[in-house]
Amino acid sequence: PPPSALPPTDVRAQRLDNEIVPLLKQAARETTCPIVDFGVALTDRMDLMDGLRPGNLGFEILADTVADTISIGRKADWKVVHFDSEETDEGPAKNAIDGDPDTYWHTNYSTTQERYPHEIDVDTGSVRTMGGFSYLPRQDGVNGRVAKFEFFVSMDGKDWGQAAATGVFPRGGNLTKITFAKPIVGRFFRFRALSEQQGQMWASAAELDILKFYPKRP
């Protein structure tokens, strides 16, 4: 379920967190069904919640989340067009956009061992209005999890201009969504990793994705 905008002392909020969510997770385990996490979908968008219910724009985000989760080949026309380094057998660059959280892009550590910064450029196949991007660190270990980053958008894959977003990812393996200050139109994006959470020389990414733009509630 989506996150509750109710105070923690509210009985309905407590029941949601302590009873309903655990039961849903148990049912998913017993039936081996995946979970569509509306809580993650509306992270940092509590302005779209009215108590236990999303507003109209919140429901639009949830509908897009379901569609993205069940669609097959949503990134079929995406293509990695440039990368500075990859560990070919373990972590080819294409894994960063394959839709599988269990695979990952990993820069080379066995032979050439390129150092930071590391970057990867992706052609999304068509011009899009991008509202941000998401980064999922590799899920099976800490090596290469990116700390400091830059993200660029381009129409032609040549002129990148200024970064659309910069910052530092939180430590750990959770999905992080970065929202742009305003929507940006483009076809290509560049993800540039500037440092690693453990201070090592390599970078990794289980999945990179772009986000739609949703305006703040007036």
Tab-separated table of C-alpha atoms in Angstrom:
chain	number	residue	atom	x	y	z
A	1	PRO	CA	0.000	0.000	0.000
A	2	PRO	CA	1.049	3.636	-0.398
A	3	PRO	CA	2.617	5.372	2.603
A	4	SER	CA	0.198	6.770	5.146
A	5	ALA	CA	-0.017	10.519	5.747
A	6	LEU	CA	-1.618	9.829	9.128
A	7	PRO	CA	0.266	10.479	12.388
A	8	PRO	CA	2.021	7.384	13.842
A	9	THR	CA	-0.403	7.421	16.786
A	10	ASP	CA	-3.403	6.892	14.493
A	11	VAL	CA	-4.831	3.380	14.881
A	12	ARG	CA	-5.311	3.047	11.113
A	13	ALA	CA	-1.645	3.849	10.455
A	14	GLN	CA	-0.542	1.345	13.081
A	15	ARG	CA	-2.747	-1.369	11.620
A	16	LEU	CA	-1.378	-0.681	8.143
A	17	ASP	CA	2.253	-0.938	9.268
A	18	ASN	CA	1.912	-3.726	11.841
A	19	GLU	CA	-0.779	-5.975	10.356
A	20	ILE	CA	-1.607	-5.379	6.701
A	21	VAL	CA	1.895	-4.959	5.268
A	22	PRO	CA	3.312	-8.064	7.042
A	23	LEU	CA	0.347	-10.119	5.802
A	24	LEU	CA	0.891	-8.948	2.227
A	25	LYS	CA	4.577	-9.894	2.408
A	26	GLN	CA	3.694	-13.294	3.871
A	27	ALA	CA	1.165	-13.930	1.094
A	28	ALA	CA	3.761	-12.948	-1.510
A	29	ARG	CA	6.278	-15.410	-0.053
A	30	GLU	CA	3.771	-18.259	0.144
A	31	THR	CA	2.545	-17.753	-3.427
A	32	THR	CA	5.966	-16.779	-4.839
A	33	CYS	CA	4.405	-13.635	-6.271
A	34	PRO	CA	6.367	-10.403	-6.634
A	35	ILE	CA	5.334	-7.266	-4.765
A	36	VAL	CA	4.555	-3.940	-6.411
A	37	ASP	CA	5.715	-1.513	-3.723
A	38	PHE	CA	3.517	1.596	-3.711
A	39	GLY	CA	5.430	2.853	-0.705
A	40	VAL	CA	8.572	3.178	-2.823
A	41	ALA	CA	6.578	4.671	-5.701
A	42	LEU	CA	5.421	7.585	-3.560
A	43	THR	CA	8.596	8.082	-1.553
A	44	ASP	CA	9.056	11.793	-0.846
A	45	ARG	CA	5.635	12.563	-2.364
A	46	MET	CA	3.527	12.766	0.766
A	47	ASP	CA	2.086	15.986	-0.676
A	48	LEU	CA	-0.001	13.686	-2.890
A	49	MET	CA	-1.544	11.754	0.017
A	50	ASP	CA	-4.835	12.484	1.779
A	51	GLY	CA	-4.641	10.350	4.876
A	52	LEU	CA	-4.611	6.754	3.617
A	53	ARG	CA	-5.549	7.643	0.046
A	54	PRO	CA	-3.554	9.231	-2.760
A	55	GLY	CA	-5.025	12.133	-4.679
A	56	ASN	CA	-5.595	11.940	-8.434
A	57	LEU	CA	-1.937	12.552	-9.291
A	58	GLY	CA	-0.873	9.983	-6.709
A	59	PHE	CA	-3.120	7.392	-8.353
A	60	GLU	CA	-1.551	8.259	-11.718
A	61	ILE	CA	1.893	7.502	-10.306
A	62	LEU	CA	0.651	4.200	-8.871
A	63	ALA	CA	-0.915	3.246	-12.218
A	64	ASP	CA	2.368	3.982	-13.985
A	65	THR	CA	4.193	1.909	-11.362
A	66	VAL	CA	1.967	-1.104	-12.008
A	67	ALA	CA	2.307	-0.710	-15.784
A	68	ASP	CA	6.094	-0.486	-15.564
A	69	THR	CA	6.247	-3.534	-13.283
A	70	ILE	CA	4.144	-5.871	-15.428
A	71	SER	CA	5.250	-4.683	-18.846
A	72	ILE	CA	7.728	-6.889	-20.664
A	73	GLY	CA	10.452	-5.257	-22.686
A	74	ARG	CA	9.730	-1.688	-21.605
A	75	LYS	CA	13.393	-0.894	-22.250
A	76	ALA	CA	13.633	-3.031	-25.381
A	77	ASP	CA	14.653	-0.046	-27.513
A	78	TRP	CA	17.193	1.265	-24.984
A	79	LYS	CA	20.853	0.869	-25.882
A	80	VAL	CA	24.139	1.532	-24.116
A	81	VAL	CA	26.131	3.673	-26.548
A	82	HIS	CA	29.169	4.472	-24.410
A	83	PHE	CA	30.844	3.338	-21.204
A	84	ASP	CA	34.312	3.869	-19.824
A	85	SER	CA	34.795	0.406	-18.318
A	86	GLU	CA	33.132	-2.968	-17.756
A	87	GLU	CA	33.962	-6.353	-16.280
A	88	THR	CA	32.885	-8.293	-19.356
A	89	ASP	CA	32.083	-11.686	-17.845
A	90	GLU	CA	30.588	-10.480	-14.563
A	91	GLY	CA	29.157	-7.046	-15.197
A	92	PRO	CA	28.752	-5.891	-18.814
A	93	ALA	CA	27.432	-2.349	-19.185
A	94	LYS	CA	24.173	-3.554	-20.787
A	95	ASN	CA	23.145	-5.047	-17.435
A	96	ALA	CA	22.498	-1.541	-16.094
A	97	ILE	CA	19.356	-1.260	-18.249
A	98	ASP	CA	18.193	-4.871	-18.650
A	99	GLY	CA	15.331	-4.582	-16.150
A	100	ASP	CA	16.752	-7.336	-13.941
A	101	PRO	CA	17.752	-6.199	-10.418
A	102	ASP	CA	19.866	-9.333	-9.939
A	103	THR	CA	22.319	-8.434	-12.719
A	104	TYR	CA	24.610	-5.409	-12.676
A	105	TRP	CA	27.117	-3.304	-14.536
A	106	HIS	CA	30.539	-3.441	-12.873
A	107	THR	CA	33.637	-1.592	-13.995
A	108	ASN	CA	36.785	-3.579	-14.696
A	109	TYR	CA	38.834	-4.817	-11.773
A	110	SER	CA	40.580	-7.891	-13.194
A	111	THR	CA	42.752	-6.381	-15.954
A	112	THR	CA	42.624	-2.691	-16.944
A	113	GLN	CA	41.235	-1.392	-13.616
A	114	GLU	CA	40.100	2.070	-14.735
A	115	ARG	CA	39.640	4.580	-11.922
A	116	TYR	CA	37.010	7.215	-11.192
A	117	PRO	CA	35.135	8.925	-12.668
A	118	HIS	CA	33.117	6.180	-14.391
A	119	GLU	CA	30.276	6.826	-16.811
A	120	ILE	CA	27.685	5.163	-18.994
A	121	ASP	CA	25.604	6.737	-21.806
A	122	VAL	CA	22.203	5.356	-22.808
A	123	ASP	CA	20.061	5.987	-25.892
A	124	THR	CA	16.415	5.559	-24.845
A	125	GLY	CA	15.265	5.254	-28.450
A	126	SER	CA	13.004	8.317	-28.562
A	127	VAL	CA	12.697	11.862	-27.256
A	128	ARG	CA	11.174	11.869	-23.775
A	129	THR	CA	10.264	14.314	-21.028
A	130	MET	CA	12.333	13.226	-18.052
A	131	GLY	CA	11.449	14.200	-14.516
A	132	GLY	CA	14.390	12.483	-12.840
A	133	PHE	CA	16.164	9.156	-12.625
A	134	SER	CA	16.583	6.209	-10.289
A	135	TYR	CA	19.637	4.218	-9.239
A	136	LEU	CA	19.477	0.710	-7.833
A	137	PRO	CA	22.812	-0.464	-6.364
A	138	ARG	CA	23.957	-4.033	-6.908
A	139	GLN	CA	21.954	-6.250	-4.570
A	140	ASP	CA	24.377	-9.075	-3.797
A	141	GLY	CA	27.253	-7.078	-2.315
A	142	VAL	CA	28.647	-3.641	-1.526
A	143	ASN	CA	31.462	-3.412	-4.076
A	144	GLY	CA	31.002	-0.543	-6.499
A	145	ARG	CA	27.980	1.048	-4.867
A	146	VAL	CA	28.151	4.652	-6.005
A	147	ALA	CA	28.374	7.552	-3.579
A	148	LYS	CA	28.785	10.859	-5.440
A	149	PHE	CA	27.130	11.156	-8.868
A	150	GLU	CA	26.220	13.415	-11.787
A	151	PHE	CA	23.389	12.874	-14.290
A	152	PHE	CA	23.107	14.500	-17.722
A	153	VAL	CA	20.410	14.611	-20.426
A	154	SER	CA	21.041	15.217	-24.134
A	155	MET	CA	19.024	15.373	-27.331
A	156	ASP	CA	21.796	14.054	-29.596
A	157	GLY	CA	24.180	12.176	-27.290
A	158	LYS	CA	26.940	14.694	-28.056
A	159	ASP	CA	26.032	17.992	-26.396
A	160	TRP	CA	25.536	17.304	-22.690
A	161	GLY	CA	25.575	20.795	-21.195
A	162	GLN	CA	25.301	21.145	-17.430
A	163	ALA	CA	24.339	18.287	-15.162
A	164	ALA	CA	20.606	17.825	-14.621
A	165	ALA	CA	21.294	16.478	-11.134
A	166	THR	CA	24.245	16.033	-8.789
A	167	GLY	CA	24.499	14.649	-5.295
A	168	VAL	CA	25.437	11.752	-3.041
A	169	PHE	CA	23.443	8.538	-2.758
A	170	PRO	CA	22.614	7.239	0.730
A	171	ARG	CA	24.640	4.255	1.878
A	172	GLY	CA	23.088	0.840	1.417
A	173	GLY	CA	21.368	-1.088	-1.322
A	174	ASN	CA	17.979	0.619	-1.534
A	175	LEU	CA	16.564	2.163	-4.695
A	176	THR	CA	17.103	5.932	-4.798
A	177	LYS	CA	14.964	8.299	-6.873
A	178	ILE	CA	16.373	11.677	-7.862
A	179	THR	CA	13.885	14.311	-9.040
A	180	PHE	CA	14.914	17.163	-11.346
A	181	ALA	CA	14.049	20.744	-10.438
A	182	LYS	CA	12.086	20.925	-13.703
A	183	PRO	CA	11.315	18.493	-16.553
A	184	ILE	CA	14.024	18.026	-19.181
A	185	VAL	CA	13.384	16.883	-22.743
A	186	GLY	CA	15.948	14.560	-24.285
A	187	ARG	CA	16.673	11.180	-25.786
A	188	PHE	CA	20.025	10.267	-24.214
A	189	PHE	CA	21.220	10.226	-20.623
A	190	ARG	CA	24.644	9.962	-19.049
A	191	PHE	CA	25.189	8.566	-15.565
A	192	ARG	CA	28.565	9.564	-14.154
A	193	ALA	CA	29.851	8.033	-10.935
A	194	LEU	CA	32.405	10.169	-9.079
A	195	SER	CA	33.137	8.056	-6.005
A	196	GLU	CA	32.337	4.747	-4.317
A	197	GLN	CA	30.760	4.236	-0.886
A	198	GLN	CA	33.758	2.250	0.387
A	199	GLY	CA	36.352	4.475	-1.264
A	200	GLN	CA	37.261	1.824	-3.858
A	201	MET	CA	38.109	2.434	-7.532
A	202	TRP	CA	35.233	0.582	-9.204
A	203	ALA	CA	31.559	1.395	-9.807
A	204	SER	CA	28.479	-0.776	-10.197
A	205	ALA	CA	24.757	-0.387	-10.883
A	206	ALA	CA	22.023	-3.015	-10.843
A	207	GLU	CA	19.592	-0.767	-12.684
A	208	LEU	CA	19.347	2.760	-14.044
A	209	ASP	CA	15.980	4.181	-15.030
A	210	ILE	CA	14.349	7.486	-15.883
A	211	LEU	CA	11.324	8.918	-14.100
A	212	LYS	CA	8.316	10.715	-15.448
A	213	PHE	CA	7.706	14.292	-14.371
A	214	TYR	CA	4.889	14.804	-11.877
A	215	PRO	CA	4.208	18.398	-10.787
A	216	LYS	CA	3.913	19.265	-7.129
A	217	ARG	CA	0.420	19.728	-5.819
A	218	PRO	CA	-0.565	23.445	-5.854
